[in-house]
Amino acid sequence: MGSKNKNGEIEENSCRNPDGTLRLRNRNIEHLQEDILYHLALGTESHDLVKMFGDVKFVCMGGTANRMKHLAQYLKTEMNFELPTGTSLCDLTENSHRFSMYKVGPILCVNHGMGVPSIGILLHEITKLMYHAKAKNPIFFRIGTCGGIGLKEGTVIVSKSAVDEMGNAYHTQKICGKVVQRPAKLDHQLVKDLISLKKSDDKFNVVEGITMCADDFYEGQGRTDGAFCDHTEEDKFNYLKELQNRGVTNIEMEAVAFAAFTHYAGIKAALINVALVNRLNGDQVTTPKEVLLEWQNHPQIIVGRYIKQILCKN
Ligand code: R2B
Ligand code: URA
């Protein structure tokens, strides 16, 4: 298995075919009778994945099913996409009882739940879905929420890099009893392109940053308001200040796995999070729900502009 680069040489490790369709780094899949994407309730024999998803160009992921449905509705309106007469937006993975996925034109919006294990499962299955569907050059986004460090609530942070709780710019996974580390790299041009889409009359700021991925919302993010807490308020503040000195702008729970996975899979990807709280001021998310919902639109607006720009060019 090898595709040709622009010099006509065969690239054994390329993750793309010359037409932009994905190549998996796993030949076992080619030998399966049927590949069942269990958590999506889809399969290569039970569904015509090429017909259903072959046109996908953008995959937008976010934590909650509700937010992803809202995003699909927003993008449908923004892009003037028409659904076939008599149909409405429906959850394409409803039967999985796990994730919820919506499709509008060439855009998939799917929720990933909370934390690395959950988004990890989704990334494997969505990447295989794009492979089976023969989608060309799909771009992945995580459009999420986070805690900011010294940033005003409502600010959008586009990650230029992702680190784990120890400051490592790689994702660590245990595979067959071995520790495997994969670099968490993001596309710097995409970061710049997304930031450039901020408009002067936007009511929110858009900044680039370094995103820390924690394995927990409470103790793992230094919070003192969990069910237990063996560190002091001072320990927390020193920790947050140290992170800030290292350039960390925000904390969430999926970045490092998302960046490492997409990089290894050869998929262009970006992380765009909105800060719901400034962790230097406190731990609890006290803002009223309607304001939080409004802030959650901010990264959606930026990604919507990006998608529109790309689709208008083609
Ligand atoms: C941000 O918000 C969630 C925790 O509240 C988590 O999924 C994340 O990354
Ligand atoms: N999500 C997180 O993981 N942390 C926060 O502080 C807010 C949202």
PDB file of C-alpha atoms in Angstrom, residues 23-126:
ATOM      1  CA  ARG A  23      -5.849   5.264   4.074  1.00  0.00           C
ATOM      2  CA  LEU A  24      -5.932   3.585   7.443  1.00  0.00           C
ATOM      3  CA  ARG A  25      -2.789   2.623   9.310  1.00  0.00           C
ATOM      4  CA  ASN A  26      -4.446  -0.733   9.902  1.00  0.00           C
ATOM      5  CA  ARG A  27      -4.581  -3.405   7.241  1.00  0.00           C
ATOM      6  CA  ASN A  28      -6.723  -5.671   9.437  1.00  0.00           C
ATOM      7  CA  ILE A  29      -9.741  -3.614   8.417  1.00  0.00           C
ATOM      8  CA  GLU A  30      -9.331  -4.647   4.778  1.00  0.00           C
ATOM      9  CA  HIS A  31      -9.779  -8.299   5.774  1.00  0.00           C
ATOM     10  CA  LEU A  32     -12.958  -7.874   7.804  1.00  0.00           C
ATOM     11  CA  GLN A  33     -16.107  -9.358   6.309  1.00  0.00           C
ATOM     12  CA  GLU A  34     -18.006  -6.437   7.796  1.00  0.00           C
ATOM     13  CA  ASP A  35     -16.671  -3.531   9.843  1.00  0.00           C
ATOM     14  CA  ILE A  36     -19.202  -2.743  12.549  1.00  0.00           C
ATOM     15  CA  LEU A  37     -18.915   0.768  13.916  1.00  0.00           C
ATOM     16  CA  TYR A  38     -20.529  -0.337  17.118  1.00  0.00           C
ATOM     17  CA  HIS A  39     -20.863   2.998  18.954  1.00  0.00           C
ATOM     18  CA  LEU A  40     -22.315   4.655  15.865  1.00  0.00           C
ATOM     19  CA  ALA A  41     -24.744   1.796  15.114  1.00  0.00           C
ATOM     20  CA  LEU A  42     -23.445   1.729  11.520  1.00  0.00           C
ATOM     21  CA  GLY A  43     -21.745  -1.010   9.518  1.00  0.00           C
ATOM     22  CA  THR A  44     -20.203  -1.598   6.128  1.00  0.00           C
ATOM     23  CA  GLU A  45     -22.716  -4.337   5.198  1.00  0.00           C
ATOM     24  CA  SER A  46     -25.819  -2.899   6.835  1.00  0.00           C
ATOM     25  CA  HIS A  47     -25.380   0.611   5.406  1.00  0.00           C
ATOM     26  CA  ASP A  48     -24.286   2.157   2.144  1.00  0.00           C
ATOM     27  CA  LEU A  49     -21.668   4.353   3.798  1.00  0.00           C
ATOM     28  CA  VAL A  50     -20.376   5.807   0.524  1.00  0.00           C
ATOM     29  CA  LYS A  51     -23.866   6.983  -0.386  1.00  0.00           C
ATOM     30  CA  MET A  52     -24.618   8.244   3.113  1.00  0.00           C
ATOM     31  CA  PHE A  53     -21.316   9.941   3.959  1.00  0.00           C
ATOM     32  CA  GLY A  54     -19.144  10.047   0.831  1.00  0.00           C
ATOM     33  CA  ASP A  55     -19.648  13.813   0.428  1.00  0.00           C
ATOM     34  CA  VAL A  56     -18.507  14.735   3.975  1.00  0.00           C
ATOM     35  CA  LYS A  57     -15.862  17.471   4.086  1.00  0.00           C
ATOM     36  CA  PHE A  58     -16.109  18.621   7.701  1.00  0.00           C
ATOM     37  CA  VAL A  59     -16.591  16.700  10.931  1.00  0.00           C
ATOM     38  CA  CYS A  60     -17.528  18.895  13.889  1.00  0.00           C
ATOM     39  CA  MET A  61     -17.284  17.258  17.306  1.00  0.00           C
ATOM     40  CA  GLY A  62     -18.385  18.650  20.635  1.00  0.00           C
ATOM     41  CA  GLY A  63     -19.243  17.283  24.052  1.00  0.00           C
ATOM     42  CA  THR A  64     -23.022  17.255  24.166  1.00  0.00           C
ATOM     43  CA  ALA A  65     -25.654  15.889  21.791  1.00  0.00           C
ATOM     44  CA  ASN A  66     -27.776  18.989  22.271  1.00  0.00           C
ATOM     45  CA  ARG A  67     -24.992  21.362  21.264  1.00  0.00           C
ATOM     46  CA  MET A  68     -24.230  19.308  18.164  1.00  0.00           C
ATOM     47  CA  LYS A  69     -27.879  19.350  17.106  1.00  0.00           C
ATOM     48  CA  HIS A  70     -27.927  23.100  17.632  1.00  0.00           C
ATOM     49  CA  LEU A  71     -24.724  23.406  15.581  1.00  0.00           C
ATOM     50  CA  ALA A  72     -26.241  21.382  12.729  1.00  0.00           C
ATOM     51  CA  GLN A  73     -29.315  23.625  12.762  1.00  0.00           C
ATOM     52  CA  TYR A  74     -27.153  26.748  12.846  1.00  0.00           C
ATOM     53  CA  LEU A  75     -24.974  25.581   9.933  1.00  0.00           C
ATOM     54  CA  LYS A  76     -28.031  24.534   7.933  1.00  0.00           C
ATOM     55  CA  THR A  77     -29.440  28.053   8.231  1.00  0.00           C
ATOM     56  CA  GLU A  78     -26.089  29.785   7.678  1.00  0.00           C
ATOM     57  CA  MET A  79     -25.299  27.799   4.527  1.00  0.00           C
ATOM     58  CA  ASN A  80     -28.874  27.645   3.224  1.00  0.00           C
ATOM     59  CA  PHE A  81     -28.783  23.876   3.067  1.00  0.00           C
ATOM     60  CA  GLU A  82     -32.082  22.290   2.119  1.00  0.00           C
ATOM     61  CA  LEU A  83     -32.994  18.902   3.514  1.00  0.00           C
ATOM     62  CA  PRO A  84     -34.925  16.662   1.105  1.00  0.00           C
ATOM     63  CA  THR A  85     -38.663  17.476   1.130  1.00  0.00           C
ATOM     64  CA  GLY A  86     -40.499  15.774   3.959  1.00  0.00           C
ATOM     65  CA  THR A  87     -37.366  15.129   6.012  1.00  0.00           C
ATOM     66  CA  SER A  88     -36.020  16.830   9.111  1.00  0.00           C
ATOM     67  CA  LEU A  89     -32.718  16.801  10.922  1.00  0.00           C
ATOM     68  CA  CYS A  90     -32.394  13.397  12.558  1.00  0.00           C
ATOM     69  CA  ASP A  91     -29.920  11.644  14.785  1.00  0.00           C
ATOM     70  CA  LEU A  92     -28.157   9.228  12.439  1.00  0.00           C
ATOM     71  CA  THR A  93     -26.689   7.210  15.292  1.00  0.00           C
ATOM     72  CA  GLU A  94     -29.825   7.122  17.418  1.00  0.00           C
ATOM     73  CA  ASN A  95     -29.754   3.327  17.619  1.00  0.00           C
ATOM     74  CA  SER A  96     -26.353   3.368  19.261  1.00  0.00           C
ATOM     75  CA  HIS A  97     -27.734   5.058  22.386  1.00  0.00           C
ATOM     76  CA  ARG A  98     -24.203   6.435  22.751  1.00  0.00           C
ATOM     77  CA  PHE A  99     -23.347   9.270  20.392  1.00  0.00           C
ATOM     78  CA  SER A 100     -25.681  11.561  18.427  1.00  0.00           C
ATOM     79  CA  MET A 101     -24.778  12.546  14.876  1.00  0.00           C
ATOM     80  CA  TYR A 102     -26.406  14.981  12.463  1.00  0.00           C
ATOM     81  CA  LYS A 103     -25.601  15.684   8.831  1.00  0.00           C
ATOM     82  CA  VAL A 104     -26.237  18.893   6.917  1.00  0.00           C
ATOM     83  CA  GLY A 105     -24.808  18.965   3.407  1.00  0.00           C
ATOM     84  CA  PRO A 106     -21.131  17.967   3.631  1.00  0.00           C
ATOM     85  CA  ILE A 107     -20.942  18.595   7.395  1.00  0.00           C
ATOM     86  CA  LEU A 108     -21.241  16.035  10.165  1.00  0.00           C
ATOM     87  CA  CYS A 109     -21.933  17.206  13.712  1.00  0.00           C
ATOM     88  CA  VAL A 110     -21.393  14.556  16.352  1.00  0.00           C
ATOM     89  CA  ASN A 111     -21.045  14.612  20.113  1.00  0.00           C
ATOM     90  CA  HIS A 112     -18.081  12.950  21.806  1.00  0.00           C
ATOM     91  CA  GLY A 113     -19.046  12.857  25.477  1.00  0.00           C
ATOM     92  CA  MET A 114     -16.557  13.819  28.177  1.00  0.00           C
ATOM     93  CA  GLY A 115     -12.911  12.916  28.374  1.00  0.00           C
ATOM     94  CA  VAL A 116     -10.254  11.095  26.401  1.00  0.00           C
ATOM     95  CA  PRO A 117     -11.654   7.532  26.502  1.00  0.00           C
ATOM     96  CA  SER A 118     -14.977   8.712  25.080  1.00  0.00           C
ATOM     97  CA  ILE A 119     -13.562  10.929  22.307  1.00  0.00           C
ATOM     98  CA  GLY A 120     -10.986   8.208  21.557  1.00  0.00           C
ATOM     99  CA  ILE A 121     -13.704   5.688  20.677  1.00  0.00           C
ATOM    100  CA  LEU A 122     -15.476   8.264  18.533  1.00  0.00           C
ATOM    101  CA  LEU A 123     -12.275   9.236  16.712  1.00  0.00           C
ATOM    102  CA  HIS A 124     -11.564   5.620  15.769  1.00  0.00           C
ATOM    103  CA  GLU A 125     -15.081   5.040  14.483  1.00  0.00           C
ATOM    104  CA  ILE A 126     -15.515   8.390  12.716  1.00  0.00           C
TER     105      ILE A 126
END
